[in-house]
Coordinates of C-alpha atoms and ligand atoms in Angstrom, one line a residue:
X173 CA 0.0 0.0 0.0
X174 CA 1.3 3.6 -0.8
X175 CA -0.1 7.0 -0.7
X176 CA 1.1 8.2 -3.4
X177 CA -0.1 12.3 -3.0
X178 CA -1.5 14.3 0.4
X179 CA -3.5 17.5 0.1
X180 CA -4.5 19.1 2.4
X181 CA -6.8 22.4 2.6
X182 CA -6.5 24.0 6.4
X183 CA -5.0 21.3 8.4
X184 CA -3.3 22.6 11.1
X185 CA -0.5 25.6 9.8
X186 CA -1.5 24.4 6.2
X187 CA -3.7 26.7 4.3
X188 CA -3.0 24.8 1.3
X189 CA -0.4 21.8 0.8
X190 CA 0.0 19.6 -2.2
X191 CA 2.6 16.8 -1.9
X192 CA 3.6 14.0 -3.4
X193 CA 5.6 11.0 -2.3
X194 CA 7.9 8.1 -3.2
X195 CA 6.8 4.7 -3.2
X196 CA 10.2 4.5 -1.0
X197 CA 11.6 6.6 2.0
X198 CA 10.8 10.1 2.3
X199 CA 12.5 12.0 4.5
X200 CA 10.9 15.9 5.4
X201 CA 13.5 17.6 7.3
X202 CA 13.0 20.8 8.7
X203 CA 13.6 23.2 12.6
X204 CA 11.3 22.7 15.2
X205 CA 7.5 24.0 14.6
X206 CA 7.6 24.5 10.6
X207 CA 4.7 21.7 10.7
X208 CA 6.9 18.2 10.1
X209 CA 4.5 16.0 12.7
X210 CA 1.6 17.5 10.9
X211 CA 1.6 15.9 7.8
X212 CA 2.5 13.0 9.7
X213 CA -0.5 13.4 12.0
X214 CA -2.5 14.3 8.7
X215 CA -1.6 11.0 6.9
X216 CA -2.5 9.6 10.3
X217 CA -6.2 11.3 10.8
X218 CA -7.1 10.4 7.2
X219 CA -5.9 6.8 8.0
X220 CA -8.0 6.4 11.4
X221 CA -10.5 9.8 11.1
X222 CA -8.8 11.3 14.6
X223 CA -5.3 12.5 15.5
X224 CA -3.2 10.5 17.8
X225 CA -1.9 14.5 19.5
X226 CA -5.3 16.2 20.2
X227 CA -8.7 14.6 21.6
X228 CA -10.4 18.0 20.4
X229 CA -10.5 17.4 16.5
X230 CA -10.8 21.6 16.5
X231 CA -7.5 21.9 16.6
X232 CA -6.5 20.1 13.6
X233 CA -8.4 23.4 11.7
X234 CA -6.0 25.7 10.8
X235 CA -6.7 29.0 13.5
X236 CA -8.7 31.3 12.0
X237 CA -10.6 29.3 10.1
X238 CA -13.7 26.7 10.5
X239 CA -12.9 24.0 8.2
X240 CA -10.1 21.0 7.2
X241 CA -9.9 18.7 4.0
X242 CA -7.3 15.8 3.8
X243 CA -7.2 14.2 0.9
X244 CA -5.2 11.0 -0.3
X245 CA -4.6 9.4 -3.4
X246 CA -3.8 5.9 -2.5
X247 CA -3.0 2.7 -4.5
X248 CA -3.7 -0.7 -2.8
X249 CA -2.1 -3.7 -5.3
X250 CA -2.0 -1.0 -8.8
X251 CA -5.5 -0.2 -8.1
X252 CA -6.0 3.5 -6.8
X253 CA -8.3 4.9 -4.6
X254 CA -9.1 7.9 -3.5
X255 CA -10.0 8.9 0.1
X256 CA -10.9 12.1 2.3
X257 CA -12.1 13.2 5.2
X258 CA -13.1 16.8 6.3
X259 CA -14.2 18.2 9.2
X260 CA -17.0 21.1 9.4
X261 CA -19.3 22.3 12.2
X262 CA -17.8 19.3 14.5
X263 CA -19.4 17.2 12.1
X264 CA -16.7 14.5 10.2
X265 CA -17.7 13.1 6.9
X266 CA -15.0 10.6 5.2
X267 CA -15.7 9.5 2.1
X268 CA -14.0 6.7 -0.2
X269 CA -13.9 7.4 -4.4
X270 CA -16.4 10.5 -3.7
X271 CA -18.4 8.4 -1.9
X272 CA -19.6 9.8 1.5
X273 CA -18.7 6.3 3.8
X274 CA -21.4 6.4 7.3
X275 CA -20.2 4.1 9.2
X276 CA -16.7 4.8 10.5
X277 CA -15.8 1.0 11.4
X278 CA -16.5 0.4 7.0
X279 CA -13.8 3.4 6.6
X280 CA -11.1 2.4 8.8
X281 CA -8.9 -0.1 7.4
X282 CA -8.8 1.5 4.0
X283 CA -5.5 3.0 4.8
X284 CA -3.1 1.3 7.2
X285 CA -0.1 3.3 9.0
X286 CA 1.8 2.8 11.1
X287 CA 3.1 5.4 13.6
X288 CA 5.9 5.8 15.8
X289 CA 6.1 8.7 17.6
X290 CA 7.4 10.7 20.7
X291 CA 4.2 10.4 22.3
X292 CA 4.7 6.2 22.2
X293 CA 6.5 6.8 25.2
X294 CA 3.7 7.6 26.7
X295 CA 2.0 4.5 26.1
X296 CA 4.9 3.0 28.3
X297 CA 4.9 5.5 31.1
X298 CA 1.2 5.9 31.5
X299 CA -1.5 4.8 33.0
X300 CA -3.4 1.5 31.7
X301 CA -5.7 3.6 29.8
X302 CA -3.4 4.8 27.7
X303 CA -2.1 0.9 27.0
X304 CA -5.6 -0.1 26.3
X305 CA -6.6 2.8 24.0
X306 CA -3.5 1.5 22.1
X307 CA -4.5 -1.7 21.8
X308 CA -8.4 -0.9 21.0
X309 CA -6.6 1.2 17.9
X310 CA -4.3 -1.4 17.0
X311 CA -7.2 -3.9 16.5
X312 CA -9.0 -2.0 15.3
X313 CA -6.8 -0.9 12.2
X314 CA -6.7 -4.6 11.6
X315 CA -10.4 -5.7 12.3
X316 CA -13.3 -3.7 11.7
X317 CA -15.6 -6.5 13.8
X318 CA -13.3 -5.8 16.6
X319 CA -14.3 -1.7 17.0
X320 CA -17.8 -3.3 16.4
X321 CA -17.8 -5.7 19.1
X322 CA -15.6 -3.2 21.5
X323 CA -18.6 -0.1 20.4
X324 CA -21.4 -2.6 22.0
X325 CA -19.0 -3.4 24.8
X326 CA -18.8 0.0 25.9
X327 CA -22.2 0.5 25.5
X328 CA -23.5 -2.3 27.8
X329 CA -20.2 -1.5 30.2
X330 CA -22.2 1.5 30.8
X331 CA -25.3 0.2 31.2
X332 CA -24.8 -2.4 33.8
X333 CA -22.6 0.9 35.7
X334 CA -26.0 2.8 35.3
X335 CA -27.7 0.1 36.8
X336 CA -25.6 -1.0 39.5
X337 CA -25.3 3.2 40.7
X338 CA -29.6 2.7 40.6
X339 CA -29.7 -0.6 42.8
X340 CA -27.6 1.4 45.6
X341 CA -29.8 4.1 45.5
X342 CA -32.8 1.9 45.0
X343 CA -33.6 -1.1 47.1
X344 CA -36.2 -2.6 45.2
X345 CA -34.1 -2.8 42.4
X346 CA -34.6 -5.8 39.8
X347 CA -32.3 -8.1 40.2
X348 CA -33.2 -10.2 37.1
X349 CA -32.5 -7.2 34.7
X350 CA -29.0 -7.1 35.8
X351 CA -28.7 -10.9 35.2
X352 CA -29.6 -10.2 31.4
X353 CA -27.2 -7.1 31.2
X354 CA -23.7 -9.1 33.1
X355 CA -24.9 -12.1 30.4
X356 CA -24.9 -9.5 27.4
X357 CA -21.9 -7.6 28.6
X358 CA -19.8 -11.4 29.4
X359 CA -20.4 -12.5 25.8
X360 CA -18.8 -9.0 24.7
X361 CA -16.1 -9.5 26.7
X362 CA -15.1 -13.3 26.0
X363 CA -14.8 -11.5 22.1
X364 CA -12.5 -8.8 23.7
X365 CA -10.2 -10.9 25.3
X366 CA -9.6 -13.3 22.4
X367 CA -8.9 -10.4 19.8
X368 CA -6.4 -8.8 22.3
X369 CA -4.6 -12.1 23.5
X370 CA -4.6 -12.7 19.7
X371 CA -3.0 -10.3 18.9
X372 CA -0.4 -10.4 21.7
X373 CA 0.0 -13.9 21.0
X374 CA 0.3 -12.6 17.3
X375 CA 3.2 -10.1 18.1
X376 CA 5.2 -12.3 20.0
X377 CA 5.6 -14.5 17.4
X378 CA 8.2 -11.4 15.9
X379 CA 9.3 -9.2 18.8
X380 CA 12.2 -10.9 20.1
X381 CA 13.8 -11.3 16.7
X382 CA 13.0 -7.3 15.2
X383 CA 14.3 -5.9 18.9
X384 CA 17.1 -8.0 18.0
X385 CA 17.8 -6.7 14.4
X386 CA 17.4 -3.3 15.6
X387 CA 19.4 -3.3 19.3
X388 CA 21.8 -5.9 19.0
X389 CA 20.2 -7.2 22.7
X390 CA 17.8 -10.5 23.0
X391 CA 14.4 -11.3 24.7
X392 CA 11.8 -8.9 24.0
X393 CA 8.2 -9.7 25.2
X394 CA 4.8 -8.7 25.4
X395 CA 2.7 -9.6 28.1
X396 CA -1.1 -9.6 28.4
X397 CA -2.5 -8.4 32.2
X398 CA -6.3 -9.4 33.0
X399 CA -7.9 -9.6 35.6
X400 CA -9.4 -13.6 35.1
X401 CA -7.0 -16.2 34.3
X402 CA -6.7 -16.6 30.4
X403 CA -4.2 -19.8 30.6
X404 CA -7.3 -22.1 29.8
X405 CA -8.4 -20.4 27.0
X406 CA -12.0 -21.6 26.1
X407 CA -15.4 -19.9 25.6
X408 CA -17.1 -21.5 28.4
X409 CA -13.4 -21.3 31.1
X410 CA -13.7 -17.5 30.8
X411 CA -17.5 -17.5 31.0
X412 CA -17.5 -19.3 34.7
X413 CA -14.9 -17.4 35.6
X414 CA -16.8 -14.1 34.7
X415 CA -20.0 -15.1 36.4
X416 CA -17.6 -16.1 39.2
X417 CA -16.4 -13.1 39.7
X418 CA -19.3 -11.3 39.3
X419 CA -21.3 -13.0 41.7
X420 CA -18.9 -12.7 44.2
X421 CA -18.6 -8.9 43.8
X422 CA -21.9 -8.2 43.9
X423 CA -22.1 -6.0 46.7
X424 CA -19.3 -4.4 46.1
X425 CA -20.1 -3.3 42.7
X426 CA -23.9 -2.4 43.5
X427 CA -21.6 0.2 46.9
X428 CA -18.7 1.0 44.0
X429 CA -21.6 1.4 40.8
X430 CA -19.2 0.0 38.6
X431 CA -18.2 -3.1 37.1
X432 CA -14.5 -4.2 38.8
X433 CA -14.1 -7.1 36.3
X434 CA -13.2 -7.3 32.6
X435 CA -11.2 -6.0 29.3
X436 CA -12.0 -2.7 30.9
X437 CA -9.3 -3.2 33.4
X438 CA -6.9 -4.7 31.0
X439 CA -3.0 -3.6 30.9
X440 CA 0.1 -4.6 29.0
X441 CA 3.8 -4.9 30.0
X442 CA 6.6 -4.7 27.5
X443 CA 9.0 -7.2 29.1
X444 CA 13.0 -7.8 29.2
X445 CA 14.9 -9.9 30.8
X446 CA 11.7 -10.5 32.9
X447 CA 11.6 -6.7 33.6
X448 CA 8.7 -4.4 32.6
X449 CA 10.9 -1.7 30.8
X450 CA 8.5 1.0 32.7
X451 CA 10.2 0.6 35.5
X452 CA 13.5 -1.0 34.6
X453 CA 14.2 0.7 30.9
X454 CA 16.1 3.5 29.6
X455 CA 14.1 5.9 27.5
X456 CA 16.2 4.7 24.5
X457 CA 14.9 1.5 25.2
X458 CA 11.7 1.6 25.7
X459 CA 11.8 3.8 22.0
X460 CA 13.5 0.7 20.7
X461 CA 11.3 -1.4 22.0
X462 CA 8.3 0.0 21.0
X463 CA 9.5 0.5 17.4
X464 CA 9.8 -3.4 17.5
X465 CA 6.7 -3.0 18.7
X466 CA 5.2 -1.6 15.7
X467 CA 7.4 -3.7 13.0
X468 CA 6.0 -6.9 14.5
X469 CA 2.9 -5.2 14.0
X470 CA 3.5 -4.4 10.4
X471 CA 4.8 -8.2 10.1
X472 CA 1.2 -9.6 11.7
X473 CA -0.4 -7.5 8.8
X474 CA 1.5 -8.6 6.1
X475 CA 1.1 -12.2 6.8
X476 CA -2.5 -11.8 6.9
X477 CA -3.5 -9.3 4.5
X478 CA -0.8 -9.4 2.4
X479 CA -0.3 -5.5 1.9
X480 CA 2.6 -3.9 3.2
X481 CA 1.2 -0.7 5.6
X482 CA 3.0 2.5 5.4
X483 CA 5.2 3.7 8.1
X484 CA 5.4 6.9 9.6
X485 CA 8.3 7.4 12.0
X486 CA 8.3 10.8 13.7
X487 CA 11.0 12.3 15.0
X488 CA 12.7 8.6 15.3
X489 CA 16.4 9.4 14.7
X490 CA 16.9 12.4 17.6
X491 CA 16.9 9.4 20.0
X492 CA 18.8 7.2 18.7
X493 CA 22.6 6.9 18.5
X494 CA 24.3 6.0 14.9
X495 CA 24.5 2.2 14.8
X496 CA 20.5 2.0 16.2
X497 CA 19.8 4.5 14.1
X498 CA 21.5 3.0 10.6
X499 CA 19.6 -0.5 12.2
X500 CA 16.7 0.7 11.6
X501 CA 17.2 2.2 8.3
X502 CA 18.6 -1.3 7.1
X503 CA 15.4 -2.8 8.4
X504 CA 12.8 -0.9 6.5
X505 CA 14.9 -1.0 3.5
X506 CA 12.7 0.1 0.7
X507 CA 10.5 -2.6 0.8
X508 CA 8.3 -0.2 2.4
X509 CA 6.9 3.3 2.3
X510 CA 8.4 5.0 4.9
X511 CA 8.0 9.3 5.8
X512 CA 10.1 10.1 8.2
X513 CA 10.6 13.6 10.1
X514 CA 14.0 15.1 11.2
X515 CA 15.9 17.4 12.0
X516 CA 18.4 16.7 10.0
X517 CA 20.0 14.1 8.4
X518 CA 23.4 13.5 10.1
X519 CA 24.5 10.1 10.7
X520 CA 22.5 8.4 8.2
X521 CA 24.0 6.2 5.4
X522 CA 24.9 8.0 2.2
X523 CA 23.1 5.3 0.0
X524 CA 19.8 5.5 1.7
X525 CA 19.5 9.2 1.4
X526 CA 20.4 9.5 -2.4
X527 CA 17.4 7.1 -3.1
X528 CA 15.1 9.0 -0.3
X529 CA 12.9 11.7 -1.5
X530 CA 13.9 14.7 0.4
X531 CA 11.0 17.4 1.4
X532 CA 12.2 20.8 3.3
X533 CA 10.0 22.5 5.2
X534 CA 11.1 25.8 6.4
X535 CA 7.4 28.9 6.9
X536 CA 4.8 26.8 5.9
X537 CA 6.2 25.7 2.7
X538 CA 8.2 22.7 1.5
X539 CA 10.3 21.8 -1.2
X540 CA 10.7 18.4 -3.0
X541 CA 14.3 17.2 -3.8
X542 CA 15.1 14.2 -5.5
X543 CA 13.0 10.9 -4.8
X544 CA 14.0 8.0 -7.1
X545 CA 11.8 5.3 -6.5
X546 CA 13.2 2.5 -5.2
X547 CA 10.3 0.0 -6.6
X548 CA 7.8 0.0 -8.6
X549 CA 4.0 0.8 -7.6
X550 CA 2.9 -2.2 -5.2
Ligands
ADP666 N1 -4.6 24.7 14.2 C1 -3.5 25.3 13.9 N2 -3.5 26.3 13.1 C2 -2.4 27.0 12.7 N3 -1.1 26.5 13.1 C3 -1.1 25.5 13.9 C4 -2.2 24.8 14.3 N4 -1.8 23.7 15.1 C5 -0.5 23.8 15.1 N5 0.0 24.8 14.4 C6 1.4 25.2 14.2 O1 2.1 24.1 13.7 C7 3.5 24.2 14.2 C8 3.9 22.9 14.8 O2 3.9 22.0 13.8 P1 4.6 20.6 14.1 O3 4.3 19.8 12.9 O4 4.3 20.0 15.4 O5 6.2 21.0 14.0 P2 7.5 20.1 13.9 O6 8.1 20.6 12.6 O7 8.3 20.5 15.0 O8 7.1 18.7 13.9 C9 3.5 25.3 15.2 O9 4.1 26.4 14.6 C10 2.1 25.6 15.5 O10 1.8 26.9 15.8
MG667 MG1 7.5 17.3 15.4

């Protein structure tokens, strides 16, 4: 998959930005604040519909004015398609080929990127929300059933919360009522916990050997935190220990109004040498790491799909001393389309940057240089 031009029509410091990129690596090099991460982050909203730096989609318009247009030209296996999204009165409409698309789950998944960015870090360092919005949007880039599922989760989440904050207040509550909303809301959450422990189980398969490629050091790992026991992985094992857990609770859920148990409570651990790397890493490791991170996550797609994603690195060499940095070149290679955002480009192979397209950004306006494509259109 490659997108093979960006416009964009008030995004952010953009009034007005055509561009056009190699099927390779592109670097865009540039000072601090001249608007590098925001094409990145606009390749990134028109991939997922919401920016991975702002929870207010407002402040994606450019100040001043009241509305953005991204628009992509993208080609998936030779065949082009067109895709846009544009954001007006707080209102988003995306459309695919000119086609206004309603249902956001049938949009994502046109485009896959993926990102790495500064704000991975926070990922690491945060709280468990932050780990399990990460993995709700990993998912869900790769299966549009999963936001589905997750959507209806959150919805009867809620409603048993509601209902449990009523039966404190209200003695006479009905009891049966919440039977029928923990039975709907377990069913949701056996389908949560599979796609997430799939798709751990999924990474694993490729972490230790990429955070080898790229660091030189062994025995990377992800590790899946529940609050059940998933070792005995069936339906019906994680269904008894639900109702288990939920019977036994009772009381203090109804005194709490919320549900203590499930996917909602869900964390992650990057582990090495049996170490979560939150606690025991260096930042430069825990970048490293989650760069591996995301190239597993590029490998999982390919096997399945068999489309290469794009990848966006932002901002990826500042933190990285020469060989790491020269690593990861090596590993992308040109086998994929690649934009990445610097500084500058000291340090980095000769080779790679004679067959990278160059873009300088300096006042809101860039310059092309270069760009021989490495391969042909995939
Ligand atoms: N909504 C907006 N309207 C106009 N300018 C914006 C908006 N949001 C951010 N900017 C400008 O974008 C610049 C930062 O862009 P960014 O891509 O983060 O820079 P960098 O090149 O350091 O990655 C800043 O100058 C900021 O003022
Ligand atoms: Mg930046």
């Amino acid at each position: 998959m490659v997108i093979k031009k960006i416009k964009l029509i008030n995004f952010r410091n953009y009034k007005n930005l055509n561009l056009k990129f190699s099927d390779g690596i592109n670097i865009i090099i540039g000072n601090n604040a001249q608007g590098k991460t925001n094409i990145l982050e606009s390749i990134y909203t028109l991939a997922l519909t919401k920016s991975y730096r702002t929870t207010n989609d407002f402040n994606l318009i450019r100040t001043g004015q009241e509305k953005f247009i991204i628009t992509g030209d993208i080609k998936v296996d030779k065949v082009p398609k067109k895709m846009s999204i544009e954001l007006y009165n707080n209102k988003k409409m995306v459309k695919i080929n000119d086609n206004i698309v309603r249902k956001i789950s049938d949009y994502i998944g046109n485009l896959v990127v993926i990102l790495s960015s500064p704000e991975d870090l926070n990922i690491i360092k945060g709280s468990p929300i932050e780990r399990r919005n990460f993995l709700n949007i990993e998912i869900s880039q790769k299966s549009n059933i999963y936001l589905k599922k997750y959507n209806e989760f959150n919805k009867l989440l809620k409603m048993r919360n509601d209902y449990l904050k009523l039966l404190y207040t209200n003695s006479i509550g009905d009891y049966s009522y919440l039977d029928i909303l923990t039975n709907n809301l377990i069913e949701r959450e056996i389908e949560i916990y599979k796609y997430r422990n799939d798709y751990i189980n999924d990474i694993n398969k490729y972490l230790e050997t990429i955070y080898y490629d790229l660091s030189d050091l062994n025995s990377l790992k992800m590790k899946y935190i529940t609050n059940i026991d998933l070792n005995e992985f069936s339906d019906q094992e994680i269904r008894k220990q639900l109702e288990n857990k939920y019977k036994k609770n009772l009381q203090r859920e109804i005194t709490l109004g919320m549900t203590l148990y499930g996917p909602h409570r869900d964390d992650f651990q990057l582990i090495i040498d049996n170490e979560d790397i939150k606690i025991y890493g260096s930042q430069g490791q825990q970048k490293l790491a989650f760069i591996a991170l995301k190239f597993a996550e590029i490998k999982i797609f390919e096997e399945k799909s068999n489309i290469k994603p794009i990848i966006l690195l932002d901002d990826i060499f500042s933190e990285l001393d020469k060989r790491r940095k020269n690593n990861l070149i090596k590993y992308i290679n040109s086998d994929y389309q690649t934009i990445i955002t610097s500084n500058d480009i000291k340090g980095i192979n000769k080779k790679i940057i004679n067959n990278a397209k160059i873009f300088k950004i300096y006042n809101n306006s860039v310059i092309e240089e270069g760009g021989k494509d490495g391969r042909k259109d995939k």
